[in-house]
Coordinates of C-alpha atoms in Angstrom, one line a residue:
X1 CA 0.0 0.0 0.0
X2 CA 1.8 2.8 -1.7
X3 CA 2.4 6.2 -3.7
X4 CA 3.2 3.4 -6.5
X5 CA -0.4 1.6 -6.4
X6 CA -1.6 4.9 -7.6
X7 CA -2.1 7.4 -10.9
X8 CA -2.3 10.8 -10.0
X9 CA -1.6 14.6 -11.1
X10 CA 0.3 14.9 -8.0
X11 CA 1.9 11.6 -6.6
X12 CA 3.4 13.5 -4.0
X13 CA -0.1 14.3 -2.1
X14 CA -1.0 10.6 -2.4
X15 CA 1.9 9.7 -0.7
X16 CA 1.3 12.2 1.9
X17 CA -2.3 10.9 2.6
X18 CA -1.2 7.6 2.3
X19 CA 1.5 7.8 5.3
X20 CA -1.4 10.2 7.3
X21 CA -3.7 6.8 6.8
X22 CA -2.0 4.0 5.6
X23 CA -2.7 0.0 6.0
X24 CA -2.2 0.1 9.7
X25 CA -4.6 3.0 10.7
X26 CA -6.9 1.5 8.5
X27 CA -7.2 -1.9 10.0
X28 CA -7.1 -0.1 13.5
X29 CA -10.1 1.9 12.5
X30 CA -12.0 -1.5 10.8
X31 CA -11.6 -3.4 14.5
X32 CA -13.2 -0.2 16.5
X33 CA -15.8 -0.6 14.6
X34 CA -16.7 -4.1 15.4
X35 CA -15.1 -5.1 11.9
X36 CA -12.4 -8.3 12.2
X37 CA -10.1 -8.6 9.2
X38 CA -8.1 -11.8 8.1
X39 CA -5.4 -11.8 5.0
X40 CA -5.5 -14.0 2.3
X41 CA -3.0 -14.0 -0.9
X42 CA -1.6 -10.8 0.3
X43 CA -4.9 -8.6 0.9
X44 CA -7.2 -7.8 3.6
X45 CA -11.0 -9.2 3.9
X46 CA -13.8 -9.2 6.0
X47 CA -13.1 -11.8 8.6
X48 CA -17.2 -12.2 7.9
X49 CA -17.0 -11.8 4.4
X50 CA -20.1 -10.0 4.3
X51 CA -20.6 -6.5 2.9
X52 CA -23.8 -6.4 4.1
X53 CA -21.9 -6.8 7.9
X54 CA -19.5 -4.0 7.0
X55 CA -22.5 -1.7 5.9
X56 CA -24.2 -2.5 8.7
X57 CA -21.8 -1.8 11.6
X58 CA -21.5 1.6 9.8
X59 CA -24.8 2.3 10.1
X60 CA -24.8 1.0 13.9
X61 CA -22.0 3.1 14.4
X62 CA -23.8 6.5 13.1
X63 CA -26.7 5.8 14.8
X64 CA -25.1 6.0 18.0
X65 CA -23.6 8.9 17.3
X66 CA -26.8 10.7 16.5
X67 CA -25.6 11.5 12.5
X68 CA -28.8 12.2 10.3
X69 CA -28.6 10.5 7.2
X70 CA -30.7 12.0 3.9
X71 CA -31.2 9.1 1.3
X72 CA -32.6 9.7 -2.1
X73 CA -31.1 12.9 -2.2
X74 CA -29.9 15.3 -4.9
X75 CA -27.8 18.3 -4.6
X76 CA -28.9 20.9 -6.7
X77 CA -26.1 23.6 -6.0
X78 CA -23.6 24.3 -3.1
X79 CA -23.0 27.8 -2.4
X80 CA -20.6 29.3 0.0
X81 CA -22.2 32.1 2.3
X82 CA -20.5 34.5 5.0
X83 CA -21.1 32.2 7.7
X84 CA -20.8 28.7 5.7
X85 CA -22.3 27.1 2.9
X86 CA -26.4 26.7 1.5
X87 CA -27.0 23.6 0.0
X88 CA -30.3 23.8 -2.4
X89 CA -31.7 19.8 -2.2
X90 CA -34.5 17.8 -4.0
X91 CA -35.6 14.6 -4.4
X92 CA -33.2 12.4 -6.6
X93 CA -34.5 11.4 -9.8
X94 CA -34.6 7.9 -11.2
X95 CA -33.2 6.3 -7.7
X96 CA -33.4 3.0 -6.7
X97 CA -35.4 1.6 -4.2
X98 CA -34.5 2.3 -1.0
X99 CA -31.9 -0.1 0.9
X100 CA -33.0 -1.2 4.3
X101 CA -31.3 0.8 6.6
X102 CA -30.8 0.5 10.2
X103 CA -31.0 4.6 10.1
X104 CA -34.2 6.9 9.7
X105 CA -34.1 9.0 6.8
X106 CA -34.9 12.4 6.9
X107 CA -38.5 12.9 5.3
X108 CA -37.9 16.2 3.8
X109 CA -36.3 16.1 0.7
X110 CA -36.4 19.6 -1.2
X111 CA -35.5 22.8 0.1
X112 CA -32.1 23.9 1.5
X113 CA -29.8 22.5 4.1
X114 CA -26.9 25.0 5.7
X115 CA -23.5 24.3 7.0
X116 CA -20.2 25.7 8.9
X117 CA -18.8 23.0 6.9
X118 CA -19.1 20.6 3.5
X119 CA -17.3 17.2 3.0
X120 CA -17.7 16.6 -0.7
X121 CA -17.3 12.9 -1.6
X122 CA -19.7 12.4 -4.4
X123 CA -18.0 9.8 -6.2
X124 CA -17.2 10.0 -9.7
X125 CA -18.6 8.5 -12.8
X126 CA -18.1 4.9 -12.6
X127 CA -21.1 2.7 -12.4
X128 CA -24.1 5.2 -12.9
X129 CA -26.5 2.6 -12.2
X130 CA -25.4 2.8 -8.5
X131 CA -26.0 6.9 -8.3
X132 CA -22.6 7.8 -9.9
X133 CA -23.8 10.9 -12.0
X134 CA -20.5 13.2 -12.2
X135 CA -22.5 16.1 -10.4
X136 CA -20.1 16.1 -7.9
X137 CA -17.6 17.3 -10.5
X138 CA -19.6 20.5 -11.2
X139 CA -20.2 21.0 -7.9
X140 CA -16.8 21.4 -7.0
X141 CA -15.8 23.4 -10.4
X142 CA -18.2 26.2 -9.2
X143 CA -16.9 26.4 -5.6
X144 CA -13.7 27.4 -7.6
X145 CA -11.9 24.1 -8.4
X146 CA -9.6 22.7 -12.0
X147 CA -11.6 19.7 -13.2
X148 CA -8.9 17.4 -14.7
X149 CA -10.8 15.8 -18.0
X150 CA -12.7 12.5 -16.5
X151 CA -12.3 9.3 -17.7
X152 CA -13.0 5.1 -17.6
X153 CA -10.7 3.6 -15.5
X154 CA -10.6 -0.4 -14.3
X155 CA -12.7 -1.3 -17.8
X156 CA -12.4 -3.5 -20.9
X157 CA -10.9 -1.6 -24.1
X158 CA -12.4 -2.1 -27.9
X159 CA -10.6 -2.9 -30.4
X160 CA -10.8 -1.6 -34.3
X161 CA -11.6 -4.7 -36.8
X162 CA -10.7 -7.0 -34.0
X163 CA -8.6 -9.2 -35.2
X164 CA -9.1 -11.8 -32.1
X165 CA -13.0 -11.7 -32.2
X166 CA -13.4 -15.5 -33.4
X167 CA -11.5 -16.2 -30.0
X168 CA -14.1 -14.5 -28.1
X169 CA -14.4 -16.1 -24.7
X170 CA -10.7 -17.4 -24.8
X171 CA -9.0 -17.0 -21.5
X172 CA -5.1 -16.6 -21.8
X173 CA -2.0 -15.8 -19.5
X174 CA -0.5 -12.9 -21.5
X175 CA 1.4 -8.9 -21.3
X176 CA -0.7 -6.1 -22.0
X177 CA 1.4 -3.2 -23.3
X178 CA 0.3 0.2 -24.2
X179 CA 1.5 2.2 -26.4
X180 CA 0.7 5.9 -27.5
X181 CA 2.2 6.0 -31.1
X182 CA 5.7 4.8 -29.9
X183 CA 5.1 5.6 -26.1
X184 CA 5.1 2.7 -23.6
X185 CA 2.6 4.2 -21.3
X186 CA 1.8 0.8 -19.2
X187 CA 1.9 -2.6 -18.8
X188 CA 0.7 -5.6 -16.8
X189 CA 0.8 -9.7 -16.9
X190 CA -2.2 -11.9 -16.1
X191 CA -5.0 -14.0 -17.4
X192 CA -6.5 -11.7 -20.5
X193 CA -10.0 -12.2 -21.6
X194 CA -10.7 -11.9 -25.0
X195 CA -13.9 -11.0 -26.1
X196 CA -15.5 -9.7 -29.4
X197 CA -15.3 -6.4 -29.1
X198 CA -11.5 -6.6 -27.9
X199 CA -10.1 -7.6 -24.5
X200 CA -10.7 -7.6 -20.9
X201 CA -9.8 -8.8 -17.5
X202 CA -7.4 -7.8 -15.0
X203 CA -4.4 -7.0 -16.7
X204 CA -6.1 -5.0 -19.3
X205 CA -8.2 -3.6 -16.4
X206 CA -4.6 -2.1 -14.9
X207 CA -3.5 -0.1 -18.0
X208 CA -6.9 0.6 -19.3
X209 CA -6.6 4.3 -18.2
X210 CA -3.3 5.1 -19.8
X211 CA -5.3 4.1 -23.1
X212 CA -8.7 6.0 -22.0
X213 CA -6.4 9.3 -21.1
X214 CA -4.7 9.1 -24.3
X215 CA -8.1 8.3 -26.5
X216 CA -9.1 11.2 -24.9
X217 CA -6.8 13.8 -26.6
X218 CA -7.5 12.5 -29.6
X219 CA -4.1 10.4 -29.5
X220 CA -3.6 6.8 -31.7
X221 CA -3.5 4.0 -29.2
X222 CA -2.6 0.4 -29.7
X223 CA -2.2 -3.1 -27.0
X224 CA 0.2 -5.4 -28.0
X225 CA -0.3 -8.9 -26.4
X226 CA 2.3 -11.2 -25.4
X227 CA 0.6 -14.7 -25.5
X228 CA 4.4 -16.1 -24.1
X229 CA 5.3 -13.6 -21.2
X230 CA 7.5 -16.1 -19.4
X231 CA 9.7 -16.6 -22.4
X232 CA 12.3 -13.8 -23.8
X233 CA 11.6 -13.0 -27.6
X234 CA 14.7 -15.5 -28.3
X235 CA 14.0 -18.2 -25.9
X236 CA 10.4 -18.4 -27.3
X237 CA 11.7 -18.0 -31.0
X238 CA 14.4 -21.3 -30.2
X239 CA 11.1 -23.1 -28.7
X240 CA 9.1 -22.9 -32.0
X241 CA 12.5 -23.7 -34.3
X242 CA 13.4 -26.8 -32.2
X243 CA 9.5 -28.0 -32.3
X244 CA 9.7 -27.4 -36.1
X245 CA 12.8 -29.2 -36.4
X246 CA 11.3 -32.1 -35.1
X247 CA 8.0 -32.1 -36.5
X248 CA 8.2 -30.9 -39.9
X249 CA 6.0 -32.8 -41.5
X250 CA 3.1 -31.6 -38.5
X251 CA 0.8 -28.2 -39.9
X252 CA 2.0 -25.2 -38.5
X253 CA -1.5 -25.1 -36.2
X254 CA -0.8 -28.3 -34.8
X255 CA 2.9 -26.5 -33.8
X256 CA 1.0 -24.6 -31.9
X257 CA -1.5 -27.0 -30.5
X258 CA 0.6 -27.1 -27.1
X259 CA 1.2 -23.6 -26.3
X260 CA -2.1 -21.6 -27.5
X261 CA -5.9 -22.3 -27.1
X262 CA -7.6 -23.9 -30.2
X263 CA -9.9 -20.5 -30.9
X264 CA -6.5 -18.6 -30.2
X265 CA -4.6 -20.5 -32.8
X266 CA -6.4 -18.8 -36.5
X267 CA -6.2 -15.8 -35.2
X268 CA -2.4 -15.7 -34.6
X269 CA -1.3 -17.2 -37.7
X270 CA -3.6 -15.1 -39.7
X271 CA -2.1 -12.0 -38.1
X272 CA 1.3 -13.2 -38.9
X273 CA 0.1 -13.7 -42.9
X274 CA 0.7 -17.8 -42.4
X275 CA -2.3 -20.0 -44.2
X276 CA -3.5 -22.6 -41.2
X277 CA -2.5 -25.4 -43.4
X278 CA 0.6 -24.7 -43.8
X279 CA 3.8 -27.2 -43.2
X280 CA 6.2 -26.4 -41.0
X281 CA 8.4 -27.5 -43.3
X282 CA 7.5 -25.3 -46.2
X283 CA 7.9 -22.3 -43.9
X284 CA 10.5 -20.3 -44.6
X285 CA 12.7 -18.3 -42.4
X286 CA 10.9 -14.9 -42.5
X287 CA 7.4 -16.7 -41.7
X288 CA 9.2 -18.0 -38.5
X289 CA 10.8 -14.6 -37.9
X290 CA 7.1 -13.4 -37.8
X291 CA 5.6 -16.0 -36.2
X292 CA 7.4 -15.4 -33.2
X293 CA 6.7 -11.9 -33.6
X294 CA 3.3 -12.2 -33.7
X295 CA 2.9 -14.4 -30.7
X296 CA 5.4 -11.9 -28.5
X297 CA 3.6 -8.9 -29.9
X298 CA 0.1 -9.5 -31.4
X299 CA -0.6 -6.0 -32.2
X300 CA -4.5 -4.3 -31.3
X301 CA -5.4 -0.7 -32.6
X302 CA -7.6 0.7 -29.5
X303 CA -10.6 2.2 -30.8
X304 CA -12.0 3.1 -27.5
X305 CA -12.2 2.0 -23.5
X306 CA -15.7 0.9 -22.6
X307 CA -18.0 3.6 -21.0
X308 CA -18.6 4.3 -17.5
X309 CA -21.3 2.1 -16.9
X310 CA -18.5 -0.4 -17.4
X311 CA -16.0 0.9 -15.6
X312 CA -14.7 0.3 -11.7
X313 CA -13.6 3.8 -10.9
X314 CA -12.8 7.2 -12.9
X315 CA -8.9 8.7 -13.8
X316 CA -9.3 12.5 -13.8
X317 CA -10.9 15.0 -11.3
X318 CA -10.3 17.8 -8.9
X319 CA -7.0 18.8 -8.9
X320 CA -4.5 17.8 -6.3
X321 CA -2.4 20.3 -6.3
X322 CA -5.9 22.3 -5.0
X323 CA -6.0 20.3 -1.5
X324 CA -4.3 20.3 1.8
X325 CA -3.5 16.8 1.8
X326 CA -2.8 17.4 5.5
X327 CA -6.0 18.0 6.4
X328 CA -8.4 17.7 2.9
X329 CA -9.9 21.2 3.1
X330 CA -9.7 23.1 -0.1
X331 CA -6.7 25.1 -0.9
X332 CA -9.7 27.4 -3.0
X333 CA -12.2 27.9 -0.7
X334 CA -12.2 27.6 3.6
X335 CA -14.2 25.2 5.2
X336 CA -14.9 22.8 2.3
X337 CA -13.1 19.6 2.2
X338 CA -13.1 16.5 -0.6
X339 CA -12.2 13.3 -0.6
X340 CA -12.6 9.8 -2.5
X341 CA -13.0 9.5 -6.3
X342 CA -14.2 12.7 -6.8
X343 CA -9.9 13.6 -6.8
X344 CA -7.6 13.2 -9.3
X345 CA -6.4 9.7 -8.2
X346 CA -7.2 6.2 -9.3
X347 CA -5.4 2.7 -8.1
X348 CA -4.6 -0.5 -9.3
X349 CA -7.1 -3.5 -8.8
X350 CA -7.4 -4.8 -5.5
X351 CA -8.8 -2.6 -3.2
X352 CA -6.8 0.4 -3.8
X353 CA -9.4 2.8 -4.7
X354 CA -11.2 2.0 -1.6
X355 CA -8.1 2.7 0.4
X356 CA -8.1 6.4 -1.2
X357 CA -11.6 6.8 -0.2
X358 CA -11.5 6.1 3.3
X359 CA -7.7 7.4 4.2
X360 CA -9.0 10.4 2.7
X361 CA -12.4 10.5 4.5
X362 CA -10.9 9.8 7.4
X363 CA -8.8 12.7 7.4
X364 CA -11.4 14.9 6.0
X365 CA -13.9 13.9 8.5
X366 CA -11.5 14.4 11.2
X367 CA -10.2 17.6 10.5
X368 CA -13.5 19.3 9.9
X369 CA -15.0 18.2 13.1
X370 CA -11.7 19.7 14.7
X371 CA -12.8 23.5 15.5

C-alpha cells in the first residue's frame, strides 16, 4: 500500500495521505468498529465476508452517534455564504429503491440544508446505475476548483476490426502493453480475456486508463499482447524452431496445438500472414521470424475504453495540487473539504481505490469536526 499503487496529477499528495492513513490506521479503525479482518494472498477481507456486515456496523456506528442521514437525495447547487455554505436539495430522480437501513431518513427532501462545513465525496462516474452521475464534478468546479478531464478507469478496451473476435471467450496468460504512437505508457501480466469487441480482465483492467487518457486527446492508441510472457523474444523464438525441427511434417497449427488455445490458434497465424494449413516444413525463415513476432507482440489498434457504466472507478478530477493533503480542506475555498474519487487519483485492482476513499475520509472527516 503505496504512492506506487496509484495514478495521479500529484503523486506526492497521495503519498502524503497515504502515510497520514495507511494500512495500519486503517485496519485499527476497521476493528473499532466491530469489523475483524483476516489476509488472504496478500490482501485484507472481512473476517465475515459480508458487505452487508461491513454496511451494517456503519450504520450502527452513526446511529449512536446521533448523524442524520438524507437518502434519495440530490444536490442541486452548493453555495458558499458568509457564515458557511447553502446547500439547495431535491428529491433524486430515477433512484433505486430504497436499501433497508438500520438509520431513519430524513423525510424532507427539497429545500435547503446550511452548514459551517461541507465534505464533498460524491463519487465519480463509474457505475451510474449505482448513483454515480458526475454532479459532484460540477459541484466542485463552481466552488472554484480545475476539473482534470474525467475518464473510464478499471474497464475492458475495444478494439478496431478485431482481429481476435473469433477467439471471443478465450482465457489466456498474456502482457498487456500500451502504447501511445511509440510511447510505452503501461503494462501488466495476467489472465486476459478476449472477447469480441476486444479484451478484458485484469491486466487489461490495470493499464486501461493510460489508453482511455490518451483516447481522450485524440491520441492513436494500440495493446500489443504477449501470449508467451514467461519466455524472452529469443527463448520463445528457439522453442518454436526446435518443435519445427522435429515435427516438420506436423501443420503449423498443430505446432501450436501445445502452447495456445484452439480458438486462439487462427487468429495468430492469420495475423502473422501464415495459411493454417501450412507445413512447417515449407515455412520459410521470414514466416518463423514473424511468427514469433506475432505471438510476442500481437498488435491491437484501441478504438475506444468501454463507458462508465462499465467501468470500476474514474482517472481524472479535482486537482490535487488544490488540496491540503494534510487535512483535505480546499486550498480554494475555507471550510470545504473533498475526498474519494471525486480527486484526481485512481489505483490498481485490488482494493486500492477504496483505500483512497477512506484514508481520505478519514482525514477529512477528522479535520473538519476539529474547530
Amino acid at each position: 500500500m503505496d504512492a506506487g499503487c496509484y495514478y495521479g496529477g500529484n503523486p506526492e499528495i497521495i503519498r502524503q495521505l497515504l502515510e497520514r492513513f495507511g494500512k495500519e490506521e486503517t485496519l485499527k479503525f476497521f476493528r473499532e468498529l466491530g469489523i475483524f479482518s483476516k489476509s488472504k494472498n496478500g490482501y485484507y477481507y472481512p473476517r465475515s465476508e459480508q458487505a452487508a456486515a461491513v454496511r451494517e456496523l456503519f450504520e450502527l456506528r452513526l446511529k449512536k452517534l446521533g448523524v442524520h442521514i438524507h437518502t434519495g437525495v440530490h444536490v442541486k447547487s452548493v453555495k458558499r455564504e458568509k457564515d458557511g455554505f447553502q446547500m439547495i436539495i431535491s428529491e433524486a430522480q430515477g433512484k433505486r429503491n430504497p436499501s433497508k437501513t438500520a438509520v431513519t431518513a430524513d423525510k424532507k427532501t427539497d429545500g435547503t440544508i446550511n452548514a459551517g462545513k461541507v465534505i464533498l465525496c460524491a463519487g465519480g462516474m463509474a457505475a451510474p446505475a449505482l448513483g454515480s452521475d458526475g454532479s459532484g464534478y460540477e459541484l466542485a468546479r463552481r466552488l472554484g476548483h480545475t476539473i482534470i478531464p474525467v475518464v473510464p478507469a478499471l474497464v475492458q478496451l475495444r478494439a478496431r476490426a478485431n482481429p481476435l473476435k473469433k477467439a471471443s471467450g478465450v482465457r489466456t496468460d498474456a502482457t498487456v502493453r500500451i502504447y501511445e504512437n511509440q510511447k510505452l505508457m503501461g503494462s501488466d501480466t495476467g489472465e486476459v480475456q478476449i472477447t469480441d469487441y476486444g479484451i478484458s480482465g485484469i491486466p487489461v483492467f490495470q493499464v486501461s486508463r493510460h489508453a482511455a487518457k490518451s483516447l481522450y486527446y485524440k491520441r492513436p492508441v494500440r495493446a500489443e499482447l504477449d501470449f508467451l510472457p514467461e519466455l524472452p523474444l529469443e527463448a520463445a523464438a528457439g522453442m518454436l524452431r526446435s518443435q519445427k525441427d522435429r515435427n516438420c511434417q506436423k501443420s503449423t497449427a498443430e505446432l501450436l496445438l501445445g502452447a495456445f488455445n484452439k480458438k486462439l490458434i487462427p487468429c495468430i497465424l492469420n495475423n502473422a500472414g501464415i495459411p493454417l494449413s501450412s507445413r512447417l516444413c515449407d515455412l520459410s525463415v521470414k514466416e518463423m521470424e514473424r511468427l514469433v513476432h506475432t505471438c510476442k507482440h500481437f498488435r491491437l489498434d484501441i478504438d475506444s475504453a468501454n463507458g462508465f457504466e462499465h467501468a470500476q472507478v474514474c482517472a481524472g478530477g479535482v486537482d490535487l495540487n488544490e488540496i491540503n493533503p494534510a487535512t483535505m480542506e480546499s486550498l480554494r475555498c475555507r471550510n470545504l473539504y473533498l475526498a474519494g474519487e471525486i480527486l484526481d487519483a485512481d489505483g490498481i485492482c485490488g482494493g486500492y481505490n477504496l483505500q483512497w476513499a477512506w484514508a481520505g475520509g478519514y482525514l477529512a472527516g477528522w479535520n473538519a469536526a476539529a474547530d
